[in-house]
């Protein structure tokens, strides 16, 4: 930003007038330099925020969900899915699943099914696939579409039989929801107890809390 050869440029007056003008030019250059530095800092800040890792953004959005700000978590997750779907499909699907969870907890069951329906290509990650099947199963169950719910949840159950992925506790919870909707209370209690054991073994406090609430709801339906 400093003009190296300004003092030797042809046609410039010398002496005091030249020094005055040169000093004025240096002050202008310093002002320009300061402005440039401010712009650079702002640009760096914007670039750094754009480069924030998907993991950090996901944790923030998930905490929004846990605090019960469901509309906000739904919107944030949806925006991140759109941003990452081409560049990072695996993380994009994690945000799509969180968006669907927010809808499910808002009672928007048909919207959950619409959000997760084809022509979307399902993720190859088994944990994500189990979560999708559990969400679809729970949504179908709440809509009292029992054959569809059972089909989805049996698929999730078969995947969990091969290996106990972290999402399998949510599958047990969804099976309990299906049993509740069918008024099969003994079976519902068994599934919620499985979900509770899984949550405690994994240290999943949110799953543990929902399992306890569902066990309480089952006990009320049994008039206990």
PDB file of C-alpha atoms in Angstrom:
ATOM      1  CA  UNK A   1       0.000   0.000   0.000  1.00  0.00           C
ATOM      2  CA  UNK A   2       3.034   2.325   0.256  1.00  0.00           C
ATOM      3  CA  UNK A   3       4.231   3.875  -3.012  1.00  0.00           C
ATOM      4  CA  UNK A   4       7.929   3.050  -2.936  1.00  0.00           C
ATOM      5  CA  UNK A   5       9.012   5.482  -5.606  1.00  0.00           C
ATOM      6  CA  UNK A   6       6.582   8.334  -4.870  1.00  0.00           C
ATOM      7  CA  UNK A   7       9.419  10.739  -3.885  1.00  0.00           C
ATOM      8  CA  UNK A   8      11.231  10.245  -7.189  1.00  0.00           C
ATOM      9  CA  UNK A   9       8.265  10.460  -9.535  1.00  0.00           C
ATOM     10  CA  UNK A  10       8.814  12.882 -12.436  1.00  0.00           C
ATOM     11  CA  UNK A  11       7.134  16.258 -12.251  1.00  0.00           C
ATOM     12  CA  UNK A  12       6.700  16.278  -8.429  1.00  0.00           C
ATOM     13  CA  UNK A  13       7.879  19.476  -6.680  1.00  0.00           C
ATOM     14  CA  UNK A  14      10.713  19.187  -4.200  1.00  0.00           C
ATOM     15  CA  UNK A  15      11.480  20.887  -0.920  1.00  0.00           C
ATOM     16  CA  UNK A  16       8.903  21.731   1.760  1.00  0.00           C
ATOM     17  CA  UNK A  17       5.955  21.531  -0.604  1.00  0.00           C
ATOM     18  CA  UNK A  18       7.040  18.099  -1.693  1.00  0.00           C
ATOM     19  CA  UNK A  19       7.611  16.965   1.918  1.00  0.00           C
ATOM     20  CA  UNK A  20       4.164  18.228   2.905  1.00  0.00           C
ATOM     21  CA  UNK A  21       2.518  16.422   0.074  1.00  0.00           C
ATOM     22  CA  UNK A  22       4.589  13.336   0.759  1.00  0.00           C
ATOM     23  CA  UNK A  23       3.535  13.378   4.419  1.00  0.00           C
ATOM     24  CA  UNK A  24      -0.090  13.802   3.401  1.00  0.00           C
ATOM     25  CA  UNK A  25       0.272  10.846   1.030  1.00  0.00           C
ATOM     26  CA  UNK A  26       1.785   8.728   3.782  1.00  0.00           C
ATOM     27  CA  UNK A  27      -1.164   9.537   6.054  1.00  0.00           C
ATOM     28  CA  UNK A  28      -3.546   8.550   3.285  1.00  0.00           C
ATOM     29  CA  UNK A  29      -1.631   5.335   2.777  1.00  0.00           C
ATOM     30  CA  UNK A  30      -1.751   4.604   6.508  1.00  0.00           C
ATOM     31  CA  UNK A  31      -5.509   5.220   6.520  1.00  0.00           C
ATOM     32  CA  UNK A  32      -5.932   2.923   3.549  1.00  0.00           C
ATOM     33  CA  UNK A  33      -3.750   0.358   5.266  1.00  0.00           C
ATOM     34  CA  UNK A  34      -5.901   0.497   8.411  1.00  0.00           C
ATOM     35  CA  UNK A  35      -9.095   0.137   6.364  1.00  0.00           C
ATOM     36  CA  UNK A  36      -7.633  -2.808   4.520  1.00  0.00           C
ATOM     37  CA  UNK A  37      -6.653  -4.457   7.804  1.00  0.00           C
ATOM     38  CA  UNK A  38     -10.180  -4.061   9.186  1.00  0.00           C
ATOM     39  CA  UNK A  39     -11.666  -5.563   6.013  1.00  0.00           C
ATOM     40  CA  UNK A  40      -9.172  -8.409   6.187  1.00  0.00           C
ATOM     41  CA  UNK A  41     -10.135  -9.200   9.792  1.00  0.00           C
ATOM     42  CA  UNK A  42     -13.848  -9.168   8.903  1.00  0.00           C
ATOM     43  CA  UNK A  43     -13.256 -11.370   5.874  1.00  0.00           C
ATOM     44  CA  UNK A  44     -11.182 -13.769   7.946  1.00  0.00           C
ATOM     45  CA  UNK A  45     -13.927 -13.949  10.565  1.00  0.00           C
ATOM     46  CA  UNK A  46     -16.548 -14.723   7.941  1.00  0.00           C
ATOM     47  CA  UNK A  47     -14.327 -17.314   6.311  1.00  0.00           C
ATOM     48  CA  UNK A  48     -13.559 -18.945   9.651  1.00  0.00           C
ATOM     49  CA  UNK A  49     -17.264 -19.187  10.511  1.00  0.00           C
ATOM     50  CA  UNK A  50     -17.917 -20.734   7.115  1.00  0.00           C
ATOM     51  CA  UNK A  51     -15.150 -23.246   7.754  1.00  0.00           C
ATOM     52  CA  UNK A  52     -16.573 -24.256  11.162  1.00  0.00           C
ATOM     53  CA  UNK A  53     -16.576 -28.039  11.308  1.00  0.00           C
ATOM     54  CA  UNK A  54     -19.833 -29.943  10.717  1.00  0.00           C
ATOM     55  CA  UNK A  55     -19.247 -31.658  14.074  1.00  0.00           C
ATOM     56  CA  UNK A  56     -19.261 -28.328  15.946  1.00  0.00           C
ATOM     57  CA  UNK A  57     -22.345 -27.074  14.093  1.00  0.00           C
ATOM     58  CA  UNK A  58     -24.135 -30.376  14.695  1.00  0.00           C
ATOM     59  CA  UNK A  59     -23.406 -30.315  18.438  1.00  0.00           C
ATOM     60  CA  UNK A  60     -24.752 -26.767  18.676  1.00  0.00           C
ATOM     61  CA  UNK A  61     -27.905 -27.679  16.712  1.00  0.00           C
ATOM     62  CA  UNK A  62     -28.433 -30.871  18.720  1.00  0.00           C
ATOM     63  CA  UNK A  63     -28.163 -28.902  21.970  1.00  0.00           C
ATOM     64  CA  UNK A  64     -30.831 -26.571  20.588  1.00  0.00           C
ATOM     65  CA  UNK A  65     -33.016 -29.666  20.077  1.00  0.00           C
ATOM     66  CA  UNK A  66     -32.317 -30.931  23.614  1.00  0.00           C
ATOM     67  CA  UNK A  67     -33.316 -27.569  25.084  1.00  0.00           C
ATOM     68  CA  UNK A  68     -36.696 -27.953  23.379  1.00  0.00           C
ATOM     69  CA  UNK A  69     -36.236 -25.240  20.752  1.00  0.00           C
ATOM     70  CA  UNK A  70     -37.650 -27.609  18.159  1.00  0.00           C
ATOM     71  CA  UNK A  71     -38.561 -25.113  15.442  1.00  0.00           C
ATOM     72  CA  UNK A  72     -35.087 -23.587  15.627  1.00  0.00           C
ATOM     73  CA  UNK A  73     -33.312 -26.961  15.563  1.00  0.00           C
ATOM     74  CA  UNK A  74     -35.486 -28.026  12.625  1.00  0.00           C
ATOM     75  CA  UNK A  75     -34.641 -24.894  10.635  1.00  0.00           C
ATOM     76  CA  UNK A  76     -30.936 -24.977  11.471  1.00  0.00           C
ATOM     77  CA  UNK A  77     -30.625 -28.660  10.625  1.00  0.00           C
ATOM     78  CA  UNK A  78     -32.483 -28.164   7.348  1.00  0.00           C
ATOM     79  CA  UNK A  79     -30.186 -25.323   6.350  1.00  0.00           C
ATOM     80  CA  UNK A  80     -27.063 -27.368   7.115  1.00  0.00           C
ATOM     81  CA  UNK A  81     -28.418 -30.309   5.135  1.00  0.00           C
ATOM     82  CA  UNK A  82     -28.820 -28.084   2.076  1.00  0.00           C
ATOM     83  CA  UNK A  83     -25.318 -26.675   2.552  1.00  0.00           C
ATOM     84  CA  UNK A  84     -23.596 -30.060   2.890  1.00  0.00           C
ATOM     85  CA  UNK A  85     -25.645 -32.411   0.719  1.00  0.00           C
ATOM     86  CA  UNK A  86     -23.283 -32.177  -2.273  1.00  0.00           C
ATOM     87  CA  UNK A  87     -19.949 -31.678  -0.531  1.00  0.00           C
ATOM     88  CA  UNK A  88     -20.383 -33.990   2.484  1.00  0.00           C
ATOM     89  CA  UNK A  89     -23.374 -36.374   2.133  1.00  0.00           C
ATOM     90  CA  UNK A  90     -22.622 -38.280   5.361  1.00  0.00           C
ATOM     91  CA  UNK A  91     -22.839 -35.167   7.520  1.00  0.00           C
ATOM     92  CA  UNK A  92     -25.733 -33.864   5.457  1.00  0.00           C
ATOM     93  CA  UNK A  93     -27.721 -36.967   6.430  1.00  0.00           C
ATOM     94  CA  UNK A  94     -26.974 -36.431  10.120  1.00  0.00           C
ATOM     95  CA  UNK A  95     -28.548 -32.999   9.846  1.00  0.00           C
ATOM     96  CA  UNK A  96     -31.502 -34.357   7.856  1.00  0.00           C
ATOM     97  CA  UNK A  97     -32.112 -36.947  10.614  1.00  0.00           C
ATOM     98  CA  UNK A  98     -31.966 -34.226  13.275  1.00  0.00           C
ATOM     99  CA  UNK A  99     -34.442 -32.178  11.246  1.00  0.00           C
ATOM    100  CA  UNK A 100     -36.770 -35.208  11.162  1.00  0.00           C
ATOM    101  CA  UNK A 101     -36.372 -35.721  14.931  1.00  0.00           C
ATOM    102  CA  UNK A 102     -37.394 -32.122  15.531  1.00  0.00           C
ATOM    103  CA  UNK A 103     -40.491 -32.643  13.383  1.00  0.00           C
ATOM    104  CA  UNK A 104     -41.350 -35.876  15.194  1.00  0.00           C
ATOM    105  CA  UNK A 105     -41.167 -34.200  18.603  1.00  0.00           C
ATOM    106  CA  UNK A 106     -43.365 -31.405  17.277  1.00  0.00           C
ATOM    107  CA  UNK A 107     -46.002 -34.020  16.405  1.00  0.00           C
ATOM    108  CA  UNK A 108     -45.627 -33.469  12.658  1.00  0.00           C
ATOM    109  CA  UNK A 109     -45.602 -37.145  11.758  1.00  0.00           C
ATOM    110  CA  UNK A 110     -46.567 -36.943   8.093  1.00  0.00           C
ATOM    111  CA  UNK A 111     -43.894 -34.301   7.519  1.00  0.00           C
ATOM    112  CA  UNK A 112     -41.308 -36.719   8.955  1.00  0.00           C
ATOM    113  CA  UNK A 113     -42.246 -39.326   6.366  1.00  0.00           C
ATOM    114  CA  UNK A 114     -42.243 -36.769   3.556  1.00  0.00           C
ATOM    115  CA  UNK A 115     -38.813 -35.479   4.597  1.00  0.00           C
ATOM    116  CA  UNK A 116     -37.248 -38.941   4.625  1.00  0.00           C
ATOM    117  CA  UNK A 117     -39.049 -40.412   1.621  1.00  0.00           C
ATOM    118  CA  UNK A 118     -37.481 -41.289  -1.781  1.00  0.00           C
ATOM    119  CA  UNK A 119     -36.068 -40.186  -4.196  1.00  0.00           C
ATOM    120  CA  UNK A 120     -33.444 -39.433  -1.563  1.00  0.00           C
ATOM    121  CA  UNK A 121     -30.543 -41.891  -1.628  1.00  0.00           C
ATOM    122  CA  UNK A 122     -30.262 -43.565   1.758  1.00  0.00           C
ATOM    123  CA  UNK A 123     -26.954 -43.185   3.615  1.00  0.00           C
ATOM    124  CA  UNK A 124     -24.491 -46.060   3.607  1.00  0.00           C
ATOM    125  CA  UNK A 125     -23.735 -45.482   7.297  1.00  0.00           C
ATOM    126  CA  UNK A 126     -25.633 -48.162   9.241  1.00  0.00           C
ATOM    127  CA  UNK A 127     -26.120 -46.011  12.334  1.00  0.00           C
ATOM    128  CA  UNK A 128     -27.832 -43.322  10.255  1.00  0.00           C
ATOM    129  CA  UNK A 129     -29.936 -45.915   8.463  1.00  0.00           C
ATOM    130  CA  UNK A 130     -31.167 -47.357  11.784  1.00  0.00           C
ATOM    131  CA  UNK A 131     -32.110 -43.861  12.969  1.00  0.00           C
ATOM    132  CA  UNK A 132     -34.066 -43.234   9.768  1.00  0.00           C
ATOM    133  CA  UNK A 133     -35.968 -46.516  10.083  1.00  0.00           C
ATOM    134  CA  UNK A 134     -36.734 -45.801  13.746  1.00  0.00           C
ATOM    135  CA  UNK A 135     -38.047 -42.323  12.935  1.00  0.00           C
ATOM    136  CA  UNK A 136     -40.186 -43.638  10.092  1.00  0.00           C
ATOM    137  CA  UNK A 137     -41.481 -46.453  12.275  1.00  0.00           C
ATOM    138  CA  UNK A 138     -42.418 -44.088  15.096  1.00  0.00           C
ATOM    139  CA  UNK A 139     -44.126 -41.677  12.672  1.00  0.00           C
ATOM    140  CA  UNK A 140     -46.140 -44.501  11.065  1.00  0.00           C
ATOM    141  CA  UNK A 141     -47.080 -45.785  14.522  1.00  0.00           C
ATOM    142  CA  UNK A 142     -48.352 -42.356  15.644  1.00  0.00           C
ATOM    143  CA  UNK A 143     -50.391 -42.180  12.443  1.00  0.00           C
ATOM    144  CA  UNK A 144     -51.716 -45.659  13.286  1.00  0.00           C
ATOM    145  CA  UNK A 145     -50.273 -47.086  10.090  1.00  0.00           C
ATOM    146  CA  UNK A 146     -49.274 -50.274  11.850  1.00  0.00           C
ATOM    147  CA  UNK A 147     -48.130 -52.544   8.972  1.00  0.00           C
ATOM    148  CA  UNK A 148     -45.810 -49.801   7.653  1.00  0.00           C
ATOM    149  CA  UNK A 149     -44.491 -49.103  11.149  1.00  0.00           C
ATOM    150  CA  UNK A 150     -43.785 -52.752  11.814  1.00  0.00           C
ATOM    151  CA  UNK A 151     -42.002 -53.162   8.492  1.00  0.00           C
ATOM    152  CA  UNK A 152     -39.639 -50.247   9.195  1.00  0.00           C
ATOM    153  CA  UNK A 153     -38.930 -51.261  12.773  1.00  0.00           C
ATOM    154  CA  UNK A 154     -38.287 -54.911  11.943  1.00  0.00           C
ATOM    155  CA  UNK A 155     -35.693 -53.768   9.421  1.00  0.00           C
ATOM    156  CA  UNK A 156     -34.041 -51.665  12.111  1.00  0.00           C
ATOM    157  CA  UNK A 157     -34.201 -54.587  14.514  1.00  0.00           C
ATOM    158  CA  UNK A 158     -32.505 -56.904  12.019  1.00  0.00           C
ATOM    159  CA  UNK A 159     -29.670 -54.391  11.548  1.00  0.00           C
ATOM    160  CA  UNK A 160     -29.243 -54.133  15.311  1.00  0.00           C
ATOM    161  CA  UNK A 161     -29.092 -57.935  15.601  1.00  0.00           C
ATOM    162  CA  UNK A 162     -25.859 -57.830  13.592  1.00  0.00           C
ATOM    163  CA  UNK A 163     -24.211 -55.133  15.703  1.00  0.00           C
ATOM    164  CA  UNK A 164     -25.424 -52.884  18.542  1.00  0.00           C
ATOM    165  CA  UNK A 165     -25.060 -49.460  16.942  1.00  0.00           C
ATOM    166  CA  UNK A 166     -25.677 -46.355  19.110  1.00  0.00           C
ATOM    167  CA  UNK A 167     -28.994 -45.787  17.311  1.00  0.00           C
ATOM    168  CA  UNK A 168     -30.409 -49.164  18.371  1.00  0.00           C
ATOM    169  CA  UNK A 169     -31.785 -47.754  21.621  1.00  0.00           C
ATOM    170  CA  UNK A 170     -33.993 -45.427  19.568  1.00  0.00           C
ATOM    171  CA  UNK A 171     -35.233 -48.458  17.634  1.00  0.00           C
ATOM    172  CA  UNK A 172     -36.336 -50.153  20.873  1.00  0.00           C
ATOM    173  CA  UNK A 173     -38.091 -46.954  21.918  1.00  0.00           C
ATOM    174  CA  UNK A 174     -39.941 -46.803  18.589  1.00  0.00           C
ATOM    175  CA  UNK A 175     -41.048 -50.443  18.987  1.00  0.00           C
ATOM    176  CA  UNK A 176     -42.430 -49.455  22.383  1.00  0.00           C
ATOM    177  CA  UNK A 177     -44.330 -46.561  20.803  1.00  0.00           C
ATOM    178  CA  UNK A 178     -45.839 -48.961  18.272  1.00  0.00           C
ATOM    179  CA  UNK A 179     -46.880 -51.334  21.077  1.00  0.00           C
ATOM    180  CA  UNK A 180     -48.417 -48.424  23.028  1.00  0.00           C
ATOM    181  CA  UNK A 181     -50.483 -47.386  19.998  1.00  0.00           C
ATOM    182  CA  UNK A 182     -51.703 -50.980  19.709  1.00  0.00           C
ATOM    183  CA  UNK A 183     -52.401 -51.065  23.453  1.00  0.00           C
ATOM    184  CA  UNK A 184     -49.996 -53.982  23.862  1.00  0.00           C
ATOM    185  CA  UNK A 185     -48.818 -52.658  27.191  1.00  0.00           C
ATOM    186  CA  UNK A 186     -46.729 -55.610  28.392  1.00  0.00           C
ATOM    187  CA  UNK A 187     -44.785 -55.606  25.121  1.00  0.00           C
ATOM    188  CA  UNK A 188     -44.420 -51.820  25.277  1.00  0.00           C
ATOM    189  CA  UNK A 189     -42.960 -52.045  28.766  1.00  0.00           C
ATOM    190  CA  UNK A 190     -40.437 -54.639  27.595  1.00  0.00           C
ATOM    191  CA  UNK A 191     -39.260 -52.457  24.715  1.00  0.00           C
ATOM    192  CA  UNK A 192     -38.967 -49.370  26.913  1.00  0.00           C
ATOM    193  CA  UNK A 193     -36.978 -51.364  29.468  1.00  0.00           C
ATOM    194  CA  UNK A 194     -34.652 -52.485  26.672  1.00  0.00           C
ATOM    195  CA  UNK A 195     -34.291 -48.851  25.639  1.00  0.00           C
ATOM    196  CA  UNK A 196     -33.537 -47.835  29.231  1.00  0.00           C
ATOM    197  CA  UNK A 197     -30.867 -50.531  29.674  1.00  0.00           C
ATOM    198  CA  UNK A 198     -29.273 -49.535  26.378  1.00  0.00           C
ATOM    199  CA  UNK A 199     -29.265 -45.848  27.369  1.00  0.00           C
ATOM    200  CA  UNK A 200     -27.631 -46.498  30.735  1.00  0.00           C
ATOM    201  CA  UNK A 201     -25.000 -48.769  29.207  1.00  0.00           C
ATOM    202  CA  UNK A 202     -24.137 -46.047  26.662  1.00  0.00           C
ATOM    203  CA  UNK A 203     -24.476 -43.070  28.998  1.00  0.00           C
ATOM    204  CA  UNK A 204     -27.180 -41.560  26.771  1.00  0.00           C
ATOM    205  CA  UNK A 205     -29.043 -39.277  29.186  1.00  0.00           C
ATOM    206  CA  UNK A 206     -31.655 -38.131  26.685  1.00  0.00           C
ATOM    207  CA  UNK A 207     -32.587 -41.689  25.720  1.00  0.00           C
ATOM    208  CA  UNK A 208     -32.653 -42.630  29.422  1.00  0.00           C
ATOM    209  CA  UNK A 209     -35.024 -39.765  30.222  1.00  0.00           C
ATOM    210  CA  UNK A 210     -37.406 -40.644  27.388  1.00  0.00           C
ATOM    211  CA  UNK A 211     -37.322 -44.327  28.341  1.00  0.00           C
ATOM    212  CA  UNK A 212     -38.291 -43.478  31.932  1.00  0.00           C
ATOM    213  CA  UNK A 213     -41.071 -41.160  30.750  1.00  0.00           C
ATOM    214  CA  UNK A 214     -42.420 -43.851  28.428  1.00  0.00           C
ATOM    215  CA  UNK A 215     -42.306 -46.439  31.217  1.00  0.00           C
ATOM    216  CA  UNK A 216     -44.275 -44.025  33.375  1.00  0.00           C
ATOM    217  CA  UNK A 217     -46.824 -43.500  30.615  1.00  0.00           C
ATOM    218  CA  UNK A 218     -47.165 -47.273  30.202  1.00  0.00           C
ATOM    219  CA  UNK A 219     -47.714 -47.706  33.930  1.00  0.00           C
ATOM    220  CA  UNK A 220     -50.467 -45.079  33.851  1.00  0.00           C
ATOM    221  CA  UNK A 221     -52.202 -46.892  30.997  1.00  0.00           C
ATOM    222  CA  UNK A 222     -51.994 -50.087  33.058  1.00  0.00           C
ATOM    223  CA  UNK A 223     -53.564 -48.067  35.934  1.00  0.00           C
ATOM    224  CA  UNK A 224     -50.477 -48.588  38.092  1.00  0.00           C
TER     225      UNK A 224
END
